[in-house]
Amino acid sequence: MNLPNKLTTIRMILVVPFVIFLLGGHSHWGWFDFLFGGILEYMDWVALVIFVVASLTDLLDGRIARKYHMVTNFGKFMDPLADKLLVCSALICLIELGRIPSWAVIVIVGREFIISGFRLVASDNGIVIAASMWGKYKTTFQMIMIILMIADIEQLSLITVLVMWIALILTIVSLVDYIRKNRQVLTDFK
C-alpha cells in the first residue's frame, strides 16, 4: 500500500462523510440534528471542503504514482473507481437537493458506464485506452460544476449553469472522441 494507493483509499473513504454532511444539513435526520444542530447552516461548506480535499487526492495520486514509478494494479483499478464513486455520489446528492437536473446526471453517468464498458472490452483484447485531453477537460469542468453547485451561491447561479453546460458538452465530446479513436475495440473482437 504505497502513497498513491493510500490517497485513492482516502478518497473513497471521504465519500461517506461528504454525503452525510451534504445531505445532513438538509435532512430531517433526528440524530444528525442532535449532533450538529448548532452548525447545520454550515454543512454545505463542510461538504465542500471534504469534496475539494477528495478531488485533490485524485490530482495527487496519479502524479505521484507516475513520477516515482509507483503504478500498481490496485491503483489502475481503484483510482478510476474512486473517481466515479466521488463524482456520482456528489451528482446524486445534488439531484436530491434540487441543484442539478436528473437528465444532466444521466448524461454524465451514462458516459462513465459506456467508457468503463469500452475499456473492459479493450483490456480483454489486450488494448490499453489512455486518457485523452478531452476526458481531462471534462473532469475539470465536472469538478468545478460540482463545487459551484455545492456552494450554491445565488450570485454565481448564471456561471454555475454555464459551467454545467460546458461540462455536459465536454462529457459528450470526450465520449465521441474515445469511441472515434478506439473504434477498433468495437470491430476487432477476439
Coordinates of N, CA, C and O in Angstrom, one line a residue:
M1 N 0.9 -1.2 0.0 CA 0.0 0.0 0.0 C 0.9 1.2 0.0 O 1.3 1.7 1.0
N2 N 1.2 1.7 -1.2 CA 2.1 2.9 -1.3 C 1.3 4.2 -1.2 O 0.0 4.1 -1.0
L3 N 1.9 5.3 -1.2 CA 1.3 6.6 -1.0 C 0.1 6.9 -2.0 O -1.0 7.2 -1.6
P4 N 0.3 6.7 -3.3 CA -0.8 6.9 -4.2 C -2.0 6.0 -3.9 O -3.1 6.5 -4.0
N5 N -1.8 4.8 -3.6 CA -2.9 3.9 -3.2 C -3.6 4.3 -1.9 O -4.8 4.2 -1.8
K6 N -2.8 4.8 -1.0 CA -3.4 5.4 0.2 C -4.3 6.6 -0.1 O -5.4 6.7 0.5
L7 N -3.8 7.4 -1.0 CA -4.6 8.6 -1.4 C -5.9 8.2 -2.1 O -7.0 8.8 -1.8
T8 N -5.8 7.2 -2.9 CA -7.0 6.6 -3.6 C -8.0 6.1 -2.5 O -9.2 6.4 -2.6
T9 N -7.5 5.4 -1.5 CA -8.3 4.8 -0.5 C -9.0 5.9 0.4 O -10.1 5.8 0.7
I10 N -8.2 6.9 0.7 CA -8.7 8.1 1.4 C -9.9 8.7 0.7 O -10.9 9.1 1.2
R11 N -9.7 8.9 -0.7 CA -10.7 9.5 -1.5 C -12.0 8.7 -1.4 O -13.1 9.2 -1.3
M12 N -11.9 7.4 -1.4 CA -13.1 6.5 -1.3 C -13.8 6.6 0.1 O -15.0 6.7 0.2
I13 N -13.0 6.7 1.1 CA -13.5 6.8 2.5 C -14.2 8.2 2.6 O -15.2 8.3 3.3
L14 N -13.6 9.2 2.0 CA -14.2 10.6 2.2 C -15.5 10.7 1.6 O -16.3 11.7 1.9
V15 N -15.9 9.8 0.7 CA -17.3 9.9 0.1 C -18.3 9.8 1.2 O -19.3 10.5 1.1
V16 N -18.1 9.0 2.2 CA -19.1 8.8 3.3 C -19.4 10.1 4.0 O -20.5 10.5 4.1
P17 N -18.3 10.7 4.6 CA -18.6 12.0 5.3 C -19.1 13.1 4.4 O -19.9 13.9 4.8
F18 N -18.6 13.1 3.2 CA -19.1 14.1 2.2 C -20.6 14.0 2.0 O -21.3 15.0 2.1
V19 N -21.1 12.8 1.8 CA -22.5 12.6 1.5 C -23.3 12.9 2.8 O -24.4 13.6 2.8
I20 N -22.8 12.5 4.0 CA -23.5 12.7 5.2 C -23.6 14.2 5.5 O -24.7 14.7 5.8
F21 N -22.6 15.0 5.3 CA -22.6 16.4 5.6 C -23.4 17.1 4.5 O -24.2 18.1 4.8
L22 N -23.3 16.8 3.2 CA -24.1 17.4 2.2 C -25.6 17.2 2.4 O -26.3 18.2 2.3
L23 N -26.0 16.0 2.6 CA -27.4 15.8 2.8 C -27.9 16.0 4.2 O -29.0 16.4 4.4
G24 N -27.0 15.9 5.2 CA -27.4 16.0 6.6 C -27.9 17.4 6.9 O -28.8 17.6 7.7
G25 N -27.3 18.4 6.3 CA -27.7 19.8 6.6 C -29.1 20.1 6.0 O -29.7 21.1 6.3
H26 N -29.6 19.2 5.2 CA -30.9 19.5 4.5 C -32.0 18.4 4.9 O -33.0 18.4 4.3
S27 N -31.6 17.5 5.7 CA -32.5 16.4 6.0 C -33.2 16.6 7.3 O -33.0 17.6 8.0
H28 N -34.0 15.6 7.7 CA -34.7 15.6 8.9 C -34.3 14.4 9.7 O -35.1 13.7 10.4
W29 N -32.9 14.2 9.7 CA -32.4 13.1 10.5 C -32.3 13.6 11.9 O -31.5 14.5 12.2
G30 N -33.1 13.0 12.8 CA -33.1 13.5 14.2 C -31.7 13.4 14.8 O -31.3 14.3 15.5
W31 N -31.0 12.3 14.6 CA -29.7 12.1 15.2 C -28.7 13.1 14.7 O -27.8 13.6 15.4
F32 N -28.8 13.5 13.4 CA -27.9 14.5 12.8 C -28.2 15.9 13.4 O -27.2 16.6 13.8
D33 N -29.5 16.2 13.6 CA -29.8 17.5 14.2 C -29.3 17.6 15.6 O -28.8 18.6 16.0
F34 N -29.4 16.4 16.3 CA -29.0 16.4 17.7 C -27.5 16.6 17.8 O -27.0 17.4 18.6
L35 N -26.7 15.9 16.9 CA -25.2 16.0 17.0 C -24.7 17.3 16.4 O -23.7 17.9 17.0
F36 N -25.3 17.9 15.4 CA -24.7 19.0 14.7 C -25.7 20.2 14.6 O -25.5 21.1 13.8
G37 N -26.7 20.2 15.5 CA -27.7 21.2 15.4 C -27.2 22.7 15.4 O -27.8 23.5 14.6
G38 N -26.1 23.0 16.1 CA -25.6 24.3 16.1 C -24.9 24.8 14.8 O -24.7 26.0 14.6
I39 N -24.5 23.8 14.0 CA -23.8 24.2 12.8 C -24.4 23.7 11.5 O -23.8 23.6 10.4
L40 N -25.7 23.4 11.5 CA -26.4 22.9 10.3 C -26.3 23.8 9.2 O -26.2 23.3 8.0
E41 N -26.3 25.1 9.4 CA -26.2 26.0 8.3 C -24.9 26.0 7.6 O -24.7 26.5 6.5
Y42 N -23.9 25.4 8.2 CA -22.5 25.3 7.6 C -22.2 24.0 7.0 O -21.1 23.8 6.5
M43 N -23.2 23.1 6.9 CA -22.9 21.7 6.5 C -22.5 21.7 5.0 O -21.7 20.9 4.6
D44 N -23.1 22.5 4.2 CA -22.7 22.5 2.7 C -21.2 22.9 2.6 O -20.5 22.4 1.8
W45 N -20.8 23.8 3.5 CA -19.4 24.3 3.4 C -18.4 23.2 3.9 O -17.3 23.0 3.3
V46 N -18.9 22.4 4.9 CA -18.1 21.3 5.4 C -18.0 20.2 4.2 O -16.9 19.7 3.9
A47 N -19.1 19.9 3.6 CA -19.2 19.0 2.5 C -18.3 19.5 1.4 O -17.6 18.7 0.7
L48 N -18.3 20.8 1.1 CA -17.5 21.4 0.0 C -16.0 21.2 0.3 O -15.2 20.8 -0.6
V49 N -15.6 21.4 1.5 CA -14.2 21.2 1.9 C -13.8 19.7 1.7 O -12.7 19.4 1.2
I50 N -14.7 18.8 2.2 CA -14.4 17.4 2.0 C -14.3 17.0 0.5 O -13.3 16.3 0.1
F51 N -15.2 17.6 -0.3 CA -15.1 17.3 -1.7 C -13.8 17.8 -2.4 O -13.2 17.1 -3.2
V52 N -13.4 19.0 -2.0 CA -12.2 19.6 -2.6 C -11.0 18.8 -2.1 O -10.1 18.5 -3.0
V53 N -10.9 18.4 -0.9 CA -9.8 17.5 -0.4 C -9.8 16.2 -1.2 O -8.7 15.8 -1.6
A54 N -10.9 15.6 -1.3 CA -11.0 14.3 -2.1 C -10.6 14.5 -3.5 O -9.9 13.7 -4.1
S55 N -11.0 15.6 -4.1 CA -10.6 15.9 -5.5 C -9.1 16.1 -5.6 O -8.5 15.7 -6.6
L56 N -8.5 16.8 -4.6 CA -7.1 17.0 -4.6 C -6.3 15.6 -4.5 O -5.2 15.5 -5.1
T57 N -6.9 14.7 -3.8 CA -6.2 13.4 -3.7 C -6.2 12.7 -5.1 O -5.2 12.0 -5.5
D58 N -7.2 13.0 -5.9 CA -7.3 12.5 -7.3 C -6.1 13.1 -8.1 O -5.5 12.4 -8.9
L59 N -5.9 14.4 -7.9 CA -4.9 15.1 -8.7 C -3.5 14.5 -8.3 O -2.6 14.3 -9.1
L60 N -3.3 14.3 -7.0 CA -2.0 13.9 -6.5 C -1.6 12.5 -6.7 O -0.5 12.2 -7.1
D61 N -2.6 11.5 -6.5 CA -2.2 10.1 -6.6 C -1.6 9.7 -7.9 O -0.6 9.0 -8.0
G62 N -2.2 10.1 -9.0 CA -1.7 9.8 -10.3 C -0.4 10.4 -10.6 O 0.5 9.7 -11.1
R63 N -0.2 11.6 -10.2 CA 1.1 12.3 -10.5 C 2.2 11.6 -9.7 O 3.3 11.4 -10.2
I64 N 1.9 11.3 -8.4 CA 2.9 10.7 -7.6 C 3.3 9.3 -8.1 O 4.4 8.9 -8.2
A65 N 2.2 8.5 -8.5 CA 2.4 7.2 -9.0 C 3.3 7.2 -10.2 O 4.2 6.4 -10.4
R66 N 3.0 8.1 -11.2 CA 3.8 8.1 -12.4 C 5.2 8.7 -12.2 O 6.2 8.1 -12.7
K67 N 5.3 9.7 -11.4 CA 6.6 10.4 -11.2 C 7.6 9.4 -10.5 O 8.8 9.4 -10.8
Y68 N 7.1 8.7 -9.5 CA 8.0 7.9 -8.7 C 7.9 6.4 -9.0 O 8.3 5.5 -8.2
H69 N 7.3 6.1 -10.1 CA 7.1 4.7 -10.6 C 6.5 3.8 -9.6 O 7.0 2.7 -9.3
M70 N 5.3 4.3 -9.1 CA 4.6 3.5 -8.1 C 3.2 3.0 -8.6 O 2.3 2.8 -7.9
V71 N 3.2 2.9 -9.9 CA 1.9 2.5 -10.5 C 1.7 1.0 -10.2 O 2.6 0.2 -10.3
T72 N 0.5 0.7 -9.7 CA 0.2 -0.7 -9.3 C -1.1 -1.1 -9.9 O -1.9 -0.3 -10.4
N73 N -1.4 -2.4 -9.9 CA -2.7 -2.9 -10.4 C -3.8 -2.4 -9.5 O -4.9 -2.1 -10.1
F74 N -3.6 -2.3 -8.2 CA -4.6 -1.8 -7.3 C -5.0 -0.4 -7.8 O -6.1 0.0 -7.9
G75 N -4.0 0.5 -8.0 CA -4.2 1.9 -8.4 C -4.9 2.0 -9.8 O -5.8 2.8 -9.9
K76 N -4.5 1.1 -10.7 CA -5.1 1.2 -12.0 C -6.6 0.8 -11.9 O -7.4 1.4 -12.7
F77 N -6.9 -0.1 -11.0 CA -8.3 -0.5 -10.9 C -9.1 0.5 -10.0 O -10.2 1.0 -10.3
M78 N -8.5 0.8 -8.8 CA -9.3 1.6 -7.8 C -9.3 3.1 -8.1 O -10.3 3.7 -7.7
D79 N -8.3 3.7 -8.7 CA -8.3 5.1 -8.9 C -9.5 5.6 -9.8 O -10.3 6.4 -9.3
P80 N -9.8 5.0 -10.9 CA -11.0 5.4 -11.7 C -12.3 5.1 -10.9 O -13.2 5.8 -11.0
L81 N -12.3 4.0 -10.2 CA -13.5 3.6 -9.4 C -13.7 4.6 -8.3 O -14.9 5.1 -8.1
A82 N -12.7 5.1 -7.7 CA -12.8 6.1 -6.6 C -13.3 7.4 -7.2 O -14.2 8.1 -6.6
D83 N -12.8 7.8 -8.4 CA -13.2 9.0 -9.1 C -14.7 8.9 -9.4 O -15.5 9.9 -9.1
K84 N -15.2 7.8 -9.9 CA -16.6 7.7 -10.3 C -17.5 7.6 -9.1 O -18.5 8.2 -9.1
L85 N -17.0 7.0 -8.0 CA -17.8 7.0 -6.8 C -17.9 8.4 -6.2 O -19.1 8.8 -5.8
L86 N -16.9 9.2 -6.2 CA -17.0 10.5 -5.7 C -17.9 11.4 -6.5 O -18.8 12.0 -6.0
V87 N -17.7 11.4 -7.8 CA -18.5 12.2 -8.7 C -19.9 11.8 -8.7 O -20.8 12.6 -8.6
C88 N -20.2 10.5 -8.9 CA -21.6 10.0 -8.9 C -22.3 10.3 -7.6 O -23.5 10.7 -7.6
S89 N -21.6 10.1 -6.5 CA -22.2 10.4 -5.2 C -22.6 11.9 -5.1 O -23.7 12.2 -4.7
A90 N -21.7 12.7 -5.5 CA -22.0 14.2 -5.5 C -23.2 14.5 -6.4 O -24.1 15.2 -6.0
L91 N -23.2 14.0 -7.6 CA -24.3 14.3 -8.5 C -25.6 13.8 -8.0 O -26.6 14.5 -8.1
I92 N -25.7 12.6 -7.5 CA -26.9 12.1 -6.9 C -27.4 12.9 -5.8 O -28.6 13.2 -5.7
C93 N -26.5 13.3 -4.9 CA -26.9 14.2 -3.8 C -27.4 15.5 -4.3 O -28.4 16.1 -3.8
L94 N -26.8 16.1 -5.4 CA -27.2 17.3 -5.9 C -28.6 17.3 -6.6 O -29.3 18.2 -6.6
I95 N -28.9 16.1 -7.1 CA -30.3 15.9 -7.6 C -31.3 16.0 -6.5 O -32.3 16.7 -6.5
E96 N -31.0 15.3 -5.4 CA -31.9 15.3 -4.2 C -32.0 16.7 -3.7 O -33.1 17.1 -3.2
L97 N -31.0 17.5 -3.7 CA -31.1 18.9 -3.2 C -31.7 19.9 -4.3 O -31.8 21.1 -4.0
G98 N -32.0 19.4 -5.4 CA -32.6 20.2 -6.5 C -31.7 21.2 -7.1 O -32.1 22.2 -7.7
R99 N -30.4 20.8 -7.2 CA -29.4 21.7 -7.7 C -28.9 21.4 -9.1 O -28.2 22.1 -9.8
I100 N -29.3 20.2 -9.6 CA -28.9 19.7 -10.9 C -30.1 18.9 -11.5 O -30.6 18.1 -10.7
P101 N -30.4 19.1 -12.7 CA -31.5 18.2 -13.3 C -31.0 16.8 -13.4 O -29.9 16.5 -13.8
S102 N -31.9 15.9 -13.2 CA -31.6 14.4 -13.3 C -31.1 14.0 -14.7 O -30.2 13.2 -14.8
W103 N -31.7 14.7 -15.8 CA -31.2 14.3 -17.1 C -29.7 14.6 -17.3 O -29.1 13.9 -18.0
A104 N -29.2 15.7 -16.7 CA -27.8 16.0 -16.8 C -27.0 14.9 -16.2 O -25.9 14.6 -16.7
V105 N -27.4 14.5 -15.0 CA -26.7 13.4 -14.3 C -26.7 12.1 -15.1 O -25.7 11.4 -15.2
I106 N -27.8 11.8 -15.8 CA -27.9 10.6 -16.6 C -26.9 10.7 -17.7 O -26.3 9.7 -18.1
V107 N -26.8 11.9 -18.4 CA -25.8 12.0 -19.4 C -24.4 11.7 -18.9 O -23.6 11.0 -19.5
I108 N -24.0 12.3 -17.7 CA -22.7 12.2 -17.2 C -22.4 10.7 -16.7 O -21.4 10.2 -17.1
V109 N -23.4 10.2 -16.0 CA -23.2 8.8 -15.5 C -23.2 7.8 -16.7 O -22.4 6.8 -16.7
G110 N -24.1 8.0 -17.6 CA -24.2 7.2 -18.8 C -22.8 7.1 -19.5 O -22.4 6.1 -20.0
R111 N -22.2 8.3 -19.7 CA -20.9 8.3 -20.4 C -19.9 7.5 -19.6 O -19.1 6.8 -20.2
E112 N -19.9 7.6 -18.3 CA -19.0 6.8 -17.5 C -19.2 5.3 -17.6 O -18.2 4.5 -17.7
F113 N -20.4 4.9 -17.7 CA -20.7 3.4 -17.9 C -20.2 3.0 -19.3 O -19.6 1.9 -19.4
I114 N -20.5 3.8 -20.3 CA -20.1 3.4 -21.6 C -18.6 3.3 -21.7 O -18.0 2.3 -22.3
I115 N -17.8 4.3 -21.2 CA -16.4 4.3 -21.2 C -15.8 3.1 -20.4 O -14.9 2.4 -20.8
S116 N -16.4 2.8 -19.3 CA -16.0 1.7 -18.4 C -16.1 0.4 -19.2 O -15.2 -0.5 -19.2
G117 N -17.3 0.2 -19.8 CA -17.5 -1.0 -20.6 C -16.6 -1.1 -21.8 O -16.0 -2.1 -22.1
F118 N -16.4 0.1 -22.5 CA -15.4 0.2 -23.6 C -14.0 -0.3 -23.2 O -13.4 -1.0 -23.9
R119 N -13.6 0.3 -22.0 CA -12.2 -0.1 -21.5 C -12.2 -1.6 -21.1 O -11.1 -2.2 -21.3
L120 N -13.2 -2.1 -20.6 CA -13.3 -3.5 -20.2 C -13.1 -4.4 -21.5 O -12.3 -5.3 -21.5
V121 N -13.8 -4.1 -22.5 CA -13.7 -4.9 -23.8 C -12.3 -4.7 -24.3 O -11.7 -5.7 -24.8
A122 N -11.8 -3.5 -24.3 CA -10.5 -3.2 -24.8 C -9.4 -4.0 -24.1 O -8.5 -4.6 -24.7
S123 N -9.5 -4.0 -22.7 CA -8.5 -4.8 -21.9 C -8.6 -6.3 -22.2 O -7.5 -7.0 -22.2
D124 N -9.8 -6.8 -22.4 CA -9.9 -8.2 -22.7 C -9.2 -8.5 -24.1 O -8.9 -9.7 -24.3
N125 N -9.1 -7.5 -24.9 CA -8.5 -7.7 -26.2 C -7.0 -7.2 -26.2 O -6.4 -7.0 -27.3
G126 N -6.5 -6.9 -25.0 CA -5.1 -6.5 -24.9 C -4.8 -5.1 -25.3 O -3.7 -4.7 -25.6
I127 N -5.9 -4.3 -25.4 CA -5.7 -2.9 -25.8 C -5.9 -2.0 -24.5 O -6.8 -2.1 -23.7
V128 N -4.9 -1.1 -24.4 CA -5.0 -0.1 -23.3 C -5.5 1.2 -23.8 O -4.9 1.7 -24.8
I129 N -6.5 1.8 -23.3 CA -7.1 3.0 -23.7 C -6.6 4.1 -22.8 O -6.9 4.1 -21.6
A130 N -5.7 5.0 -23.3 CA -5.2 6.1 -22.5 C -6.2 7.2 -22.3 O -7.1 7.4 -23.2
A131 N -6.1 7.9 -21.2 CA -7.0 9.1 -21.0 C -6.6 10.1 -22.1 O -5.5 10.3 -22.5
S132 N -7.7 10.8 -22.5 CA -7.5 11.8 -23.5 C -7.6 13.2 -22.9 O -8.0 13.4 -21.8
M133 N -7.1 14.2 -23.6 CA -7.2 15.6 -23.1 C -8.7 16.0 -22.9 O -9.0 16.7 -22.0
W134 N -9.6 15.5 -23.9 CA -11.0 15.9 -23.7 C -11.5 15.3 -22.4 O -12.3 16.0 -21.7
G135 N -11.1 14.1 -22.1 CA -11.5 13.5 -20.8 C -11.0 14.3 -19.6 O -11.8 14.5 -18.6
K136 N -9.8 14.8 -19.7 CA -9.3 15.6 -18.6 C -10.0 17.0 -18.5 O -10.3 17.4 -17.4
Y137 N -10.3 17.6 -19.6 CA -11.1 18.8 -19.6 C -12.5 18.5 -19.0 O -13.0 19.3 -18.2
K138 N -13.1 17.4 -19.4 CA -14.4 17.0 -18.9 C -14.4 16.9 -17.4 O -15.2 17.4 -16.7
T139 N -13.4 16.2 -16.9 CA -13.3 16.0 -15.4 C -13.1 17.3 -14.7 O -13.7 17.6 -13.7
T140 N -12.3 18.2 -15.3 CA -12.0 19.5 -14.6 C -13.3 20.3 -14.5 O -13.7 20.8 -13.5
F141 N -14.1 20.4 -15.6 CA -15.3 21.1 -15.6 C -16.4 20.5 -14.7 O -17.2 21.2 -14.1
Q142 N -16.4 19.1 -14.7 CA -17.4 18.5 -13.8 C -17.0 18.8 -12.4 O -18.0 19.1 -11.6
M143 N -15.8 18.8 -12.0 CA -15.4 19.1 -10.6 C -15.7 20.6 -10.3 O -16.3 20.9 -9.2
I144 N -15.5 21.5 -11.2 CA -15.8 22.9 -11.0 C -17.3 23.0 -10.8 O -17.8 23.8 -9.9
M145 N -18.1 22.4 -11.7 CA -19.5 22.4 -11.6 C -20.0 21.9 -10.3 O -20.9 22.5 -9.7
I146 N -19.5 20.8 -9.8 CA -20.0 20.2 -8.6 C -19.6 21.2 -7.4 O -20.5 21.4 -6.5
I147 N -18.4 21.8 -7.4 CA -18.1 22.7 -6.4 C -19.0 23.9 -6.4 O -19.5 24.3 -5.3
L148 N -19.3 24.5 -7.5 CA -20.3 25.6 -7.6 C -21.7 25.2 -7.1 O -22.3 26.0 -6.4
M149 N -22.1 24.0 -7.5 CA -23.4 23.5 -7.0 C -23.5 23.2 -5.6 O -24.5 23.5 -4.9
I150 N -22.4 22.8 -5.0 CA -22.4 22.5 -3.5 C -22.4 23.9 -2.8 O -23.2 24.1 -1.9
A151 N -21.6 24.8 -3.3 CA -21.6 26.2 -2.7 C -22.9 26.9 -2.8 O -23.3 27.6 -1.9
D152 N -23.6 26.7 -3.9 CA -25.0 27.2 -4.1 C -25.1 28.7 -3.8 O -25.9 29.1 -3.0
I153 N -24.2 29.5 -4.4 CA -24.1 30.9 -4.2 C -25.0 31.6 -5.3 O -24.7 31.4 -6.5
E154 N -26.0 32.2 -4.8 CA -27.0 32.8 -5.8 C -26.4 33.7 -6.8 O -26.8 33.7 -8.0
Q155 N -25.4 34.5 -6.4 CA -24.8 35.5 -7.3 C -24.0 34.7 -8.4 O -23.7 35.4 -9.4
L156 N -23.7 33.5 -8.2 CA -22.9 32.7 -9.2 C -23.8 31.7 -10.0 O -23.3 30.9 -10.7
S157 N -25.1 31.9 -9.9 CA -26.0 30.9 -10.5 C -25.9 30.8 -12.0 O -25.9 29.8 -12.6
L158 N -25.7 32.0 -12.6 CA -25.5 32.0 -14.1 C -24.2 31.3 -14.5 O -24.2 30.5 -15.5
I159 N -23.1 31.6 -13.8 CA -21.9 30.9 -14.0 C -22.0 29.4 -13.8 O -21.5 28.6 -14.6
T160 N -22.7 29.0 -12.7 CA -22.9 27.6 -12.5 C -23.6 26.9 -13.6 O -23.2 25.8 -14.0
V161 N -24.6 27.5 -14.1 CA -25.4 26.9 -15.3 C -24.5 26.9 -16.5 O -24.4 25.8 -17.2
L162 N -23.7 27.9 -16.7 CA -22.8 27.9 -17.9 C -21.7 26.8 -17.8 O -21.5 26.1 -18.7
V163 N -21.2 26.6 -16.6 CA -20.2 25.6 -16.3 C -20.8 24.2 -16.5 O -20.2 23.3 -17.0
M164 N -22.1 24.1 -16.0 CA -22.8 22.8 -16.2 C -22.9 22.4 -17.7 O -22.6 21.3 -18.1
W165 N -23.3 23.4 -18.5 CA -23.4 23.2 -20.0 C -22.1 22.8 -20.6 O -22.0 22.0 -21.5
I166 N -21.0 23.5 -20.2 CA -19.7 23.2 -20.7 C -19.3 21.8 -20.3 O -18.8 21.0 -21.1
A167 N -19.6 21.4 -19.0 CA -19.2 20.1 -18.6 C -20.0 19.0 -19.4 O -19.4 18.0 -19.7
L168 N -21.3 19.3 -19.7 CA -22.1 18.3 -20.4 C -21.6 18.2 -21.9 O -21.5 17.1 -22.4
I169 N -21.2 19.3 -22.5 CA -20.7 19.3 -23.8 C -19.4 18.5 -23.9 O -19.2 17.7 -24.7
L170 N -18.5 18.8 -22.9 CA -17.3 18.1 -22.9 C -17.5 16.6 -22.6 O -16.7 15.7 -23.0
T171 N -18.5 16.3 -21.8 CA -18.8 14.9 -21.5 C -19.1 14.1 -22.8 O -18.6 13.0 -23.0
I172 N -19.9 14.8 -23.6 CA -20.3 14.1 -24.9 C -19.2 14.1 -25.9 O -18.9 13.1 -26.5
V173 N -18.4 15.2 -26.0 CA -17.3 15.3 -26.9 C -16.2 14.3 -26.5 O -15.7 13.6 -27.4
S174 N -16.0 14.1 -25.2 CA -14.9 13.1 -24.8 C -15.4 11.7 -25.1 O -14.6 10.9 -25.5
L175 N -16.7 11.5 -25.0 CA -17.2 10.1 -25.3 C -17.0 9.8 -26.8 O -16.5 8.8 -27.2
V176 N -17.4 10.8 -27.6 CA -17.3 10.6 -29.1 C -15.8 10.5 -29.4 O -15.4 9.6 -30.3
D177 N -14.9 11.2 -28.8 CA -13.5 11.2 -29.1 C -13.0 9.8 -28.7 O -12.2 9.2 -29.5
Y178 N -13.3 9.3 -27.5 CA -12.9 7.9 -27.1 C -13.3 6.9 -28.1 O -12.5 6.0 -28.5
I179 N -14.6 6.9 -28.5 CA -15.1 5.9 -29.5 C -14.4 6.0 -30.8 O -14.0 5.1 -31.4
R180 N -14.3 7.3 -31.3 CA -13.7 7.5 -32.6 C -12.3 7.0 -32.7 O -11.8 6.3 -33.6
K181 N -11.5 7.4 -31.6 CA -10.1 7.0 -31.6 C -9.9 5.5 -31.4 O -8.8 4.9 -31.7
N182 N -10.8 4.8 -30.8 CA -10.7 3.4 -30.4 C -11.7 2.5 -31.0 O -12.1 1.5 -30.4
R183 N -12.3 2.9 -32.1 CA -13.4 2.1 -32.7 C -13.0 0.7 -33.1 O -13.9 -0.2 -33.1
Q184 N -11.7 0.4 -33.2 CA -11.3 -1.0 -33.5 C -11.7 -1.9 -32.3 O -11.9 -3.1 -32.5
V185 N -11.9 -1.3 -31.1 CA -12.3 -2.2 -30.0 C -13.7 -2.8 -30.3 O -13.9 -3.9 -29.9
L186 N -14.5 -2.0 -30.9 CA -15.9 -2.5 -31.2 C -15.9 -3.4 -32.4 O -16.9 -4.2 -32.6
T187 N -14.9 -3.4 -33.3 CA -14.9 -4.2 -34.5 C -14.0 -5.4 -34.5 O -14.2 -6.4 -35.2
D188 N -13.0 -5.4 -33.6 CA -12.0 -6.4 -33.6 C -12.1 -7.3 -32.3 O -11.2 -7.5 -31.5
F189 N -13.3 -7.9 -32.1 CA -13.5 -8.8 -31.0 C -12.7 -10.1 -31.2 O -12.7 -10.6 -32.4
K190 N -12.2 -10.7 -30.2 CA -11.5 -12.0 -30.3 C -12.5 -13.1 -30.1 O -13.4 -12.9 -29.3

